[in-house]
Amino acid sequence: MLRQNRAGLLLVRKLHCSVVVMKPFDISQLARDNSSEKRNQGFNIESLIKNRMDLETDKVVSENATAAPNRFATMFDKEKRQAQKKTGPRRNSESTHHHNAGPYPKKPYGKTNSGSKTRPEIKTRPHKRVVRFEFKTGSDQAQAALKSIIAKVHALSTNYKIKFIDPVSGEVKLSNLVDIANSTDLREAGLQLLPCKEGDLPSIKKVSTREMLKLYSDELAAEKEKALLQSGSVAAQRALNQRLKSERKKSAAKLLNIFWNISLGDLKNQKKTELANRLCKGETFTIYLKRKGREVATPEGEGDEESETLNMYDIRRSLAHDEDALNIETQRRELISQQLFCILDEMPCTYEVEGQKENKLKVTVSPRQDAVKQSISPSSEECTLSAKDLKKQRQLQKQKEREELLKLKKQEKEDNLDSLYSFKIED
């Protein structure tokens, strides 16, 4: 009985303390109280008596627990909020500091002494220049070409700052593309974007409208061809191959190979005519005097190992491989080179000679602009004719020769028949 009364008193006391302190009651403590350690302890009557000192301490603990600050309760307290409305926020308060926080200082929004409401001050930023390109002149194609140049410049310089080459003085000046484009009459002139280094301002110069349109059309054609090649077009691949072949022919047309074993008659007749035709067209070309072992002339500085001096390979067809044959070949090369120089001296051109006769000679020939064209083997009419016209004339001439040959053959047959008939009649 005493043990049961003791446990009941302890339970009542703990419930009372939890209610006063506003803390949840931990039921697990009952298990701790009923542990074996407390069972072994003896009965203590003093624990059942709650003296005056214990009551006073419990009262102090309960007052401290109820007086603990609650920030949500104080924040939403009606009396304090009404008092703040009457007095207004303090200047150095946290709310004012939070209101003024930002990139620009702001004044507290409220009534001033005069009674008018003040608005926060906003600093105005400097006004940016409005970029406007005007397309009032020129055709649609010219305007499209100018727009493509503007797009390229914008990719290099977003503010359209450029280096403009003055067409009169040729000086390079810093300018803006807006001013240059708007002041250009596309009916008379156009613009061209020059290649520049990475990080530099783009360079612009004035060109003719025709040249600007040609560059723009070439650019569009290249983009179209690239797209067709990526899609696997066979026609585009064939056109590309044809263009590459024509470019190779043009580059090969600027070279003229003359071998050391050429005869003097061919040099005076055939090669002289070919040189005259090229000079009449105003071409600048290069002549290579070399041995027949190489078909393509190598530029300077390349193939030094193959370009050995005159040796037995140059006279491999000779029967006697001795010094006499070597001297004969040297004299022959001297004679051919001197004959070529005499032919060039008779023509209205200038030339420069490089190399050695023991290996090969490189002769760069350029026509003289001021010199009067002399009457060389090809007539002046042949020089003015184009390549197609010359080809047609040659074809007509060959056709005439064939017709004449056919006529001669027919006459021979008829004569043979007449002679045969006359022979039979006589018999």
mmCIF file of C-alpha atoms in Angstrom, residues 77-411:
data_model
loop_
_atom_site.group_PDB
_atom_site.id
_atom_site.type_symbol
_atom_site.label_atom_id
_atom_site.label_comp_id
_atom_site.label_asym_id
_atom_site.label_seq_id
_atom_site.Cartn_x
_atom_site.Cartn_y
_atom_site.Cartn_z
ATOM 1 C CA ASP A 77 0.786 42.506 -31.046
ATOM 2 C CA LYS A 78 -2.085 44.901 -31.812
ATOM 3 C CA GLU A 79 -1.193 47.461 -29.139
ATOM 4 C CA LYS A 80 2.437 47.810 -30.304
ATOM 5 C CA ARG A 81 1.439 48.030 -33.960
ATOM 6 C CA GLN A 82 -1.088 50.776 -33.230
ATOM 7 C CA ALA A 83 1.543 52.673 -31.240
ATOM 8 C CA GLN A 84 4.018 52.438 -34.149
ATOM 9 C CA LYS A 85 1.407 53.796 -36.565
ATOM 10 C CA LYS A 86 0.827 56.832 -34.358
ATOM 11 C CA THR A 87 4.502 57.640 -33.788
ATOM 12 C CA GLY A 88 5.743 56.592 -37.280
ATOM 13 C CA PRO A 89 8.922 54.678 -38.111
ATOM 14 C CA ARG A 90 12.172 55.964 -36.766
ATOM 15 C CA ARG A 91 14.797 57.212 -39.176
ATOM 16 C CA ASN A 92 17.488 54.849 -38.045
ATOM 17 C CA SER A 93 15.179 51.890 -37.617
ATOM 18 C CA GLU A 94 15.759 48.557 -39.288
ATOM 19 C CA SER A 95 12.636 48.898 -41.445
ATOM 20 C CA THR A 96 13.855 52.194 -42.886
ATOM 21 C CA HIS A 97 17.275 50.710 -43.546
ATOM 22 C CA HIS A 98 15.693 47.774 -45.353
ATOM 23 C CA HIS A 99 13.547 50.166 -47.391
ATOM 24 C CA ASN A 100 16.560 52.213 -48.483
ATOM 25 C CA ALA A 101 18.664 49.193 -49.369
ATOM 26 C CA GLY A 102 19.376 49.028 -53.079
ATOM 27 C CA PRO A 103 21.608 50.389 -55.853
ATOM 28 C CA TYR A 104 20.164 53.905 -55.532
ATOM 29 C CA PRO A 105 19.489 55.697 -52.175
ATOM 30 C CA LYS A 106 15.789 56.231 -51.533
ATOM 31 C CA LYS A 107 13.935 58.496 -49.173
ATOM 32 C CA PRO A 108 11.292 57.090 -46.831
ATOM 33 C CA TYR A 109 7.911 57.265 -48.491
ATOM 34 C CA GLY A 110 5.680 59.414 -46.338
ATOM 35 C CA LYS A 111 4.380 62.905 -45.770
ATOM 36 C CA THR A 112 6.788 65.801 -45.440
ATOM 37 C CA ASN A 113 6.315 68.907 -43.345
ATOM 38 C CA SER A 114 4.416 70.572 -46.170
ATOM 39 C CA GLY A 115 2.001 67.653 -46.381
ATOM 40 C CA SER A 116 2.875 66.502 -49.944
ATOM 41 C CA LYS A 117 4.069 62.965 -50.543
ATOM 42 C CA THR A 118 7.687 62.519 -51.688
ATOM 43 C CA ARG A 119 8.623 60.018 -54.370
ATOM 44 C CA PRO A 120 11.931 58.130 -54.350
ATOM 45 C CA GLU A 121 14.604 59.729 -56.527
ATOM 46 C CA ILE A 122 15.766 57.655 -59.549
ATOM 47 C CA LYS A 123 19.054 58.424 -61.237
ATOM 48 C CA THR A 124 18.762 58.610 -65.044
ATOM 49 C CA ARG A 125 21.341 56.736 -67.105
ATOM 50 C CA PRO A 126 23.074 58.371 -70.097
ATOM 51 C CA HIS A 127 21.030 58.138 -73.293
ATOM 52 C CA LYS A 128 22.322 55.595 -75.803
ATOM 53 C CA ARG A 129 22.620 56.411 -79.495
ATOM 54 C CA VAL A 130 19.821 54.938 -81.572
ATOM 55 C CA VAL A 131 21.296 52.913 -84.462
ATOM 56 C CA ARG A 132 19.296 53.422 -87.640
ATOM 57 C CA PHE A 133 20.414 52.373 -91.098
ATOM 58 C CA GLU A 134 18.543 54.051 -93.928
ATOM 59 C CA PHE A 135 18.156 52.229 -97.235
ATOM 60 C CA LYS A 136 16.755 54.848 -99.598
ATOM 61 C CA THR A 137 18.934 54.455 -102.698
ATOM 62 C CA GLY A 138 20.047 51.599 -104.899
ATOM 63 C CA SER A 139 18.391 48.401 -106.031
ATOM 64 C CA ASP A 140 17.148 45.612 -103.790
ATOM 65 C CA GLN A 141 20.235 43.548 -104.577
ATOM 66 C CA ALA A 142 22.543 46.426 -103.595
ATOM 67 C CA GLN A 143 20.643 46.941 -100.339
ATOM 68 C CA ALA A 144 20.868 43.213 -99.587
ATOM 69 C CA ALA A 145 24.645 43.342 -100.185
ATOM 70 C CA LEU A 146 24.951 46.285 -97.786
ATOM 71 C CA LYS A 147 22.882 44.452 -95.154
ATOM 72 C CA SER A 148 25.210 41.460 -95.341
ATOM 73 C CA ILE A 149 28.191 43.779 -94.752
ATOM 74 C CA ILE A 150 26.385 45.337 -91.755
ATOM 75 C CA ALA A 151 25.762 41.876 -90.271
ATOM 76 C CA LYS A 152 29.445 40.937 -90.640
ATOM 77 C CA VAL A 153 30.571 44.201 -89.025
ATOM 78 C CA HIS A 154 28.134 43.672 -86.122
ATOM 79 C CA ALA A 155 29.663 40.251 -85.484
ATOM 80 C CA LEU A 156 33.103 41.887 -85.188
ATOM 81 C CA SER A 157 32.120 45.201 -83.526
ATOM 82 C CA THR A 158 28.752 45.457 -81.753
ATOM 83 C CA ASN A 159 28.873 49.267 -81.582
ATOM 84 C CA TYR A 160 29.630 49.510 -85.356
ATOM 85 C CA LYS A 161 32.978 51.254 -84.860
ATOM 86 C CA ILE A 162 35.153 50.728 -87.943
ATOM 87 C CA LYS A 163 38.335 51.818 -89.685
ATOM 88 C CA PHE A 164 37.325 53.709 -92.805
ATOM 89 C CA ILE A 165 39.804 54.135 -95.657
ATOM 90 C CA ASP A 166 39.325 57.561 -97.208
ATOM 91 C CA PRO A 167 38.999 57.129 -101.001
ATOM 92 C CA VAL A 168 40.583 60.538 -101.685
ATOM 93 C CA SER A 169 43.571 60.671 -99.338
ATOM 94 C CA GLY A 170 43.861 56.958 -98.553
ATOM 95 C CA GLU A 171 44.125 57.642 -94.830
ATOM 96 C CA VAL A 172 42.620 55.299 -92.237
ATOM 97 C CA LYS A 173 40.122 57.048 -89.955
ATOM 98 C CA LEU A 174 38.022 55.817 -87.041
ATOM 99 C CA SER A 175 34.350 56.192 -87.857
ATOM 100 C CA ASN A 176 30.929 54.628 -87.372
ATOM 101 C CA LEU A 177 29.334 52.383 -89.960
ATOM 102 C CA VAL A 178 25.971 54.120 -89.532
ATOM 103 C CA ASP A 179 27.378 57.426 -90.782
ATOM 104 C CA ILE A 180 29.256 55.810 -93.677
ATOM 105 C CA ALA A 181 26.337 53.639 -94.838
ATOM 106 C CA ASN A 182 23.730 56.401 -94.625
ATOM 107 C CA SER A 183 25.944 58.851 -96.530
ATOM 108 C CA THR A 184 26.689 56.381 -99.367
ATOM 109 C CA ASP A 185 24.578 56.529 -102.510
ATOM 110 C CA LEU A 186 24.240 52.893 -103.595
ATOM 111 C CA ARG A 187 23.496 53.953 -107.168
ATOM 112 C CA GLU A 188 27.034 55.295 -107.538
ATOM 113 C CA ALA A 189 29.222 53.523 -104.969
ATOM 114 C CA GLY A 190 29.237 50.604 -102.563
ATOM 115 C CA LEU A 191 31.197 49.289 -99.585
ATOM 116 C CA GLN A 192 33.608 46.404 -99.143
ATOM 117 C CA LEU A 193 34.668 44.692 -95.914
ATOM 118 C CA LEU A 194 38.407 44.019 -95.877
ATOM 119 C CA PRO A 195 39.922 41.066 -93.994
ATOM 120 C CA CYS A 196 41.274 42.014 -90.568
ATOM 121 C CA LYS A 197 43.119 40.355 -87.711
ATOM 122 C CA GLU A 198 41.295 38.897 -84.737
ATOM 123 C CA GLY A 199 40.564 41.584 -82.149
ATOM 124 C CA ASP A 200 41.025 44.537 -84.535
ATOM 125 C CA LEU A 201 38.276 46.822 -85.758
ATOM 126 C CA PRO A 202 36.840 45.907 -89.178
ATOM 127 C CA SER A 203 38.123 47.915 -92.137
ATOM 128 C CA ILE A 204 35.727 49.343 -94.739
ATOM 129 C CA LYS A 205 36.517 50.962 -98.069
ATOM 130 C CA LYS A 206 34.385 52.383 -100.871
ATOM 131 C CA VAL A 207 34.173 50.498 -104.155
ATOM 132 C CA SER A 208 31.946 50.629 -107.189
ATOM 133 C CA THR A 209 28.414 49.271 -106.944
ATOM 134 C CA ARG A 210 29.208 46.692 -109.604
ATOM 135 C CA GLU A 211 32.142 45.324 -107.617
ATOM 136 C CA MET A 212 30.067 45.155 -104.417
ATOM 137 C CA LEU A 213 27.326 43.218 -106.218
ATOM 138 C CA LYS A 214 29.878 40.833 -107.755
ATOM 139 C CA LEU A 215 31.397 40.070 -104.348
ATOM 140 C CA TYR A 216 27.940 39.520 -102.872
ATOM 141 C CA SER A 217 26.866 37.184 -105.693
ATOM 142 C CA ASP A 218 30.102 35.173 -105.347
ATOM 143 C CA GLU A 219 29.458 34.857 -101.624
ATOM 144 C CA LEU A 220 25.901 33.621 -102.186
ATOM 145 C CA ALA A 221 27.099 31.143 -104.812
ATOM 146 C CA ALA A 222 29.763 29.785 -102.450
ATOM 147 C CA GLU A 223 27.207 29.330 -99.657
ATOM 148 C CA LYS A 224 24.793 27.589 -102.033
ATOM 149 C CA GLU A 225 27.508 25.313 -103.354
ATOM 150 C CA LYS A 226 28.599 24.429 -99.821
ATOM 151 C CA ALA A 227 25.026 23.533 -98.861
ATOM 152 C CA LEU A 228 24.646 21.341 -101.961
ATOM 153 C CA LEU A 229 27.936 19.554 -101.293
ATOM 154 C CA GLN A 230 26.901 18.851 -97.703
ATOM 155 C CA SER A 231 23.611 17.420 -98.943
ATOM 156 C CA GLY A 232 25.523 15.100 -101.306
ATOM 157 C CA SER A 233 24.561 16.636 -104.650
ATOM 158 C CA VAL A 234 26.301 14.948 -107.591
ATOM 159 C CA ALA A 235 25.791 17.948 -109.903
ATOM 160 C CA ALA A 236 27.485 20.272 -107.402
ATOM 161 C CA GLN A 237 30.444 17.886 -107.108
ATOM 162 C CA ARG A 238 30.761 17.733 -110.904
ATOM 163 C CA ALA A 239 30.652 21.539 -111.201
ATOM 164 C CA LEU A 240 33.315 21.863 -108.507
ATOM 165 C CA ASN A 241 35.607 19.436 -110.319
ATOM 166 C CA GLN A 242 35.173 21.321 -113.603
ATOM 167 C CA ARG A 243 36.001 24.619 -111.947
ATOM 168 C CA LEU A 244 39.112 23.167 -110.350
ATOM 169 C CA LYS A 245 40.234 21.821 -113.726
ATOM 170 C CA SER A 246 39.763 25.218 -115.375
ATOM 171 C CA GLU A 247 41.767 26.874 -112.605
ATOM 172 C CA ARG A 248 44.569 24.386 -113.120
ATOM 173 C CA LYS A 249 44.549 25.105 -116.839
ATOM 174 C CA LYS A 250 44.772 28.835 -116.182
ATOM 175 C CA SER A 251 47.719 28.357 -113.849
ATOM 176 C CA ALA A 252 49.381 26.041 -116.362
ATOM 177 C CA ALA A 253 48.785 28.575 -119.139
ATOM 178 C CA LYS A 254 51.116 30.983 -117.340
ATOM 179 C CA LEU A 255 53.987 28.501 -117.719
ATOM 180 C CA LEU A 256 55.836 27.660 -120.918
ATOM 181 C CA ASN A 257 58.210 24.697 -120.874
ATOM 182 C CA ILE A 258 61.016 24.520 -123.436
ATOM 183 C CA PHE A 259 63.294 21.492 -123.326
ATOM 184 C CA TRP A 260 67.004 21.576 -124.009
ATOM 185 C CA ASN A 261 66.688 18.989 -126.778
ATOM 186 C CA ILE A 262 64.456 21.273 -128.906
ATOM 187 C CA SER A 263 65.645 21.992 -132.429
ATOM 188 C CA LEU A 264 66.538 25.515 -133.499
ATOM 189 C CA GLY A 265 63.899 25.407 -136.243
ATOM 190 C CA ASP A 266 61.080 24.646 -133.772
ATOM 191 C CA LEU A 267 62.359 27.354 -131.459
ATOM 192 C CA LYS A 268 62.384 29.987 -134.230
ATOM 193 C CA ASN A 269 58.991 29.074 -135.671
ATOM 194 C CA GLN A 270 56.636 27.321 -133.233
ATOM 195 C CA LYS A 271 57.806 28.781 -129.916
ATOM 196 C CA LYS A 272 58.281 32.238 -131.375
ATOM 197 C CA THR A 273 54.646 32.262 -132.569
ATOM 198 C CA GLU A 274 53.420 31.089 -129.165
ATOM 199 C CA LEU A 275 55.415 33.799 -127.392
ATOM 200 C CA ALA A 276 54.047 36.467 -129.735
ATOM 201 C CA ASN A 277 50.432 35.356 -129.133
ATOM 202 C CA ARG A 278 50.851 35.558 -125.380
ATOM 203 C CA LEU A 279 52.414 38.990 -125.524
ATOM 204 C CA CYS A 280 49.631 40.248 -127.816
ATOM 205 C CA LYS A 281 47.101 39.229 -125.157
ATOM 206 C CA GLY A 282 49.068 41.138 -122.515
ATOM 207 C CA GLU A 283 49.942 38.057 -120.450
ATOM 208 C CA THR A 284 52.822 37.769 -118.007
ATOM 209 C CA PHE A 285 54.281 34.254 -118.078
ATOM 210 C CA THR A 286 57.344 32.229 -117.132
ATOM 211 C CA ILE A 287 59.575 30.178 -119.429
ATOM 212 C CA TYR A 288 61.452 27.150 -118.072
ATOM 213 C CA LEU A 289 64.410 25.837 -120.058
ATOM 214 C CA LYS A 290 64.985 22.362 -118.613
ATOM 215 C CA ARG A 291 65.615 18.750 -119.456
ATOM 216 C CA LYS A 292 62.771 16.564 -120.606
ATOM 217 C CA GLY A 293 62.796 14.393 -117.496
ATOM 218 C CA ARG A 294 60.473 16.826 -115.619
ATOM 219 C CA GLU A 295 57.035 17.690 -116.837
ATOM 220 C CA VAL A 296 56.160 20.218 -114.117
ATOM 221 C CA ALA A 297 58.427 23.099 -113.218
ATOM 222 C CA THR A 298 59.206 23.242 -109.507
ATOM 223 C CA PRO A 299 59.365 26.643 -107.809
ATOM 224 C CA GLU A 300 62.549 28.024 -106.362
ATOM 225 C CA GLY A 301 63.820 26.507 -103.150
ATOM 226 C CA GLU A 302 62.119 23.134 -103.848
ATOM 227 C CA GLY A 303 63.633 20.007 -105.313
ATOM 228 C CA ASP A 304 67.243 21.042 -104.630
ATOM 229 C CA GLU A 305 68.243 17.399 -104.339
ATOM 230 C CA GLU A 306 66.947 16.627 -107.844
ATOM 231 C CA SER A 307 68.380 19.780 -109.427
ATOM 232 C CA GLU A 308 71.939 18.482 -109.639
ATOM 233 C CA THR A 309 74.393 19.919 -112.128
ATOM 234 C CA LEU A 310 74.847 18.579 -115.627
ATOM 235 C CA ASN A 311 75.821 14.908 -115.495
ATOM 236 C CA MET A 312 75.631 11.750 -117.565
ATOM 237 C CA TYR A 313 71.836 11.594 -117.137
ATOM 238 C CA ASP A 314 71.462 14.582 -119.500
ATOM 239 C CA ILE A 315 73.330 12.815 -122.276
ATOM 240 C CA ARG A 316 72.153 9.265 -121.550
ATOM 241 C CA ARG A 317 71.327 8.741 -125.252
ATOM 242 C CA SER A 318 74.858 9.454 -126.347
ATOM 243 C CA LEU A 319 77.032 6.541 -127.305
ATOM 244 C CA ALA A 320 80.245 7.982 -125.889
ATOM 245 C CA HIS A 321 79.930 8.920 -122.197
ATOM 246 C CA ASP A 322 82.990 11.115 -122.041
ATOM 247 C CA GLU A 323 83.963 14.747 -121.617
ATOM 248 C CA ASP A 324 83.625 15.479 -125.335
ATOM 249 C CA ALA A 325 79.910 14.630 -125.261
ATOM 250 C CA LEU A 326 79.543 16.764 -122.144
ATOM 251 C CA ASN A 327 81.159 19.735 -123.875
ATOM 252 C CA ILE A 328 78.900 19.284 -126.890
ATOM 253 C CA GLU A 329 75.786 19.329 -124.676
ATOM 254 C CA THR A 330 77.021 22.481 -122.908
ATOM 255 C CA GLN A 331 77.582 24.290 -126.222
ATOM 256 C CA ARG A 332 74.157 23.182 -127.440
ATOM 257 C CA ARG A 333 72.454 24.629 -124.360
ATOM 258 C CA GLU A 334 74.375 27.856 -124.781
ATOM 259 C CA LEU A 335 73.192 28.128 -128.384
ATOM 260 C CA ILE A 336 69.515 27.490 -127.501
ATOM 261 C CA SER A 337 69.504 29.986 -124.635
ATOM 262 C CA GLN A 338 71.129 32.687 -126.777
ATOM 263 C CA GLN A 339 68.579 32.077 -129.554
ATOM 264 C CA LEU A 340 65.711 32.428 -127.035
ATOM 265 C CA PHE A 341 67.124 35.697 -125.720
ATOM 266 C CA CYS A 342 67.412 37.047 -129.281
ATOM 267 C CA ILE A 343 63.733 36.225 -129.922
ATOM 268 C CA LEU A 344 62.688 37.993 -126.712
ATOM 269 C CA ASP A 345 64.797 41.045 -127.587
ATOM 270 C CA GLU A 346 62.868 41.444 -130.846
ATOM 271 C CA MET A 347 59.522 41.444 -129.022
ATOM 272 C CA PRO A 348 57.980 44.307 -126.973
ATOM 273 C CA CYS A 349 58.657 42.763 -123.565
ATOM 274 C CA THR A 350 61.007 42.730 -120.611
ATOM 275 C CA TYR A 351 62.449 39.555 -119.089
ATOM 276 C CA GLU A 352 64.539 38.401 -116.150
ATOM 277 C CA VAL A 353 66.801 35.335 -116.195
ATOM 278 C CA GLU A 354 67.504 33.098 -113.203
ATOM 279 C CA GLY A 355 69.327 29.803 -112.863
ATOM 280 C CA GLN A 356 72.166 28.108 -114.703
ATOM 281 C CA LYS A 357 72.517 26.421 -118.063
ATOM 282 C CA GLU A 358 73.997 23.332 -116.396
ATOM 283 C CA ASN A 359 70.662 22.711 -114.680
ATOM 284 C CA LYS A 360 67.729 24.881 -115.803
ATOM 285 C CA LEU A 361 66.895 28.488 -116.654
ATOM 286 C CA LYS A 362 63.873 30.436 -115.449
ATOM 287 C CA VAL A 363 62.864 33.405 -117.625
ATOM 288 C CA THR A 364 60.051 35.696 -116.394
ATOM 289 C CA VAL A 365 58.508 37.591 -119.325
ATOM 290 C CA SER A 366 56.165 40.601 -118.993
ATOM 291 C CA PRO A 367 54.832 42.744 -121.881
ATOM 292 C CA ARG A 368 55.734 46.424 -122.221
ATOM 293 C CA GLN A 369 52.682 48.661 -122.045
ATOM 294 C CA ASP A 370 54.205 51.719 -123.701
ATOM 295 C CA ALA A 371 55.986 49.875 -126.510
ATOM 296 C CA VAL A 372 54.445 49.789 -129.975
ATOM 297 C CA LYS A 373 53.509 46.288 -131.110
ATOM 298 C CA GLN A 374 55.757 45.233 -133.940
ATOM 299 C CA SER A 375 54.625 43.232 -136.935
ATOM 300 C CA ILE A 376 55.688 39.760 -135.890
ATOM 301 C CA SER A 377 54.615 36.504 -137.486
ATOM 302 C CA PRO A 378 51.031 36.599 -136.182
ATOM 303 C CA SER A 379 49.133 39.506 -137.711
ATOM 304 C CA SER A 380 47.466 42.210 -135.618
ATOM 305 C CA GLU A 381 44.057 40.828 -136.580
ATOM 306 C CA GLU A 382 44.944 37.458 -135.045
ATOM 307 C CA CYS A 383 45.975 39.160 -131.814
ATOM 308 C CA THR A 384 42.662 40.959 -131.519
ATOM 309 C CA LEU A 385 40.661 37.775 -132.190
ATOM 310 C CA SER A 386 39.601 35.677 -129.262
ATOM 311 C CA ALA A 387 40.541 32.033 -128.760
ATOM 312 C CA LYS A 388 37.122 30.807 -129.927
ATOM 313 C CA ASP A 389 37.354 32.779 -133.182
ATOM 314 C CA LEU A 390 40.821 31.440 -133.869
ATOM 315 C CA LYS A 391 39.587 27.909 -133.268
ATOM 316 C CA LYS A 392 36.712 28.388 -135.716
ATOM 317 C CA GLN A 393 39.068 29.741 -138.356
ATOM 318 C CA ARG A 394 41.365 26.746 -137.961
ATOM 319 C CA GLN A 395 38.437 24.342 -138.253
ATOM 320 C CA LEU A 396 37.233 26.064 -141.426
ATOM 321 C CA GLN A 397 40.705 25.961 -142.889
ATOM 322 C CA LYS A 398 41.035 22.237 -142.154
ATOM 323 C CA GLN A 399 37.627 21.606 -143.697
ATOM 324 C CA LYS A 400 38.665 23.416 -146.871
ATOM 325 C CA GLU A 401 41.832 21.360 -147.079
ATOM 326 C CA ARG A 402 39.820 18.147 -146.725
ATOM 327 C CA GLU A 403 37.443 19.216 -149.477
ATOM 328 C CA GLU A 404 40.352 19.971 -151.778
ATOM 329 C CA LEU A 405 41.856 16.562 -151.068
ATOM 330 C CA LEU A 406 38.539 14.881 -151.874
ATOM 331 C CA LYS A 407 38.330 16.761 -155.158
ATOM 332 C CA LEU A 408 41.844 15.714 -156.089
ATOM 333 C CA LYS A 409 41.055 12.085 -155.303
ATOM 334 C CA LYS A 410 37.894 12.199 -157.439
ATOM 335 C CA GLN A 411 39.804 13.702 -160.337
#
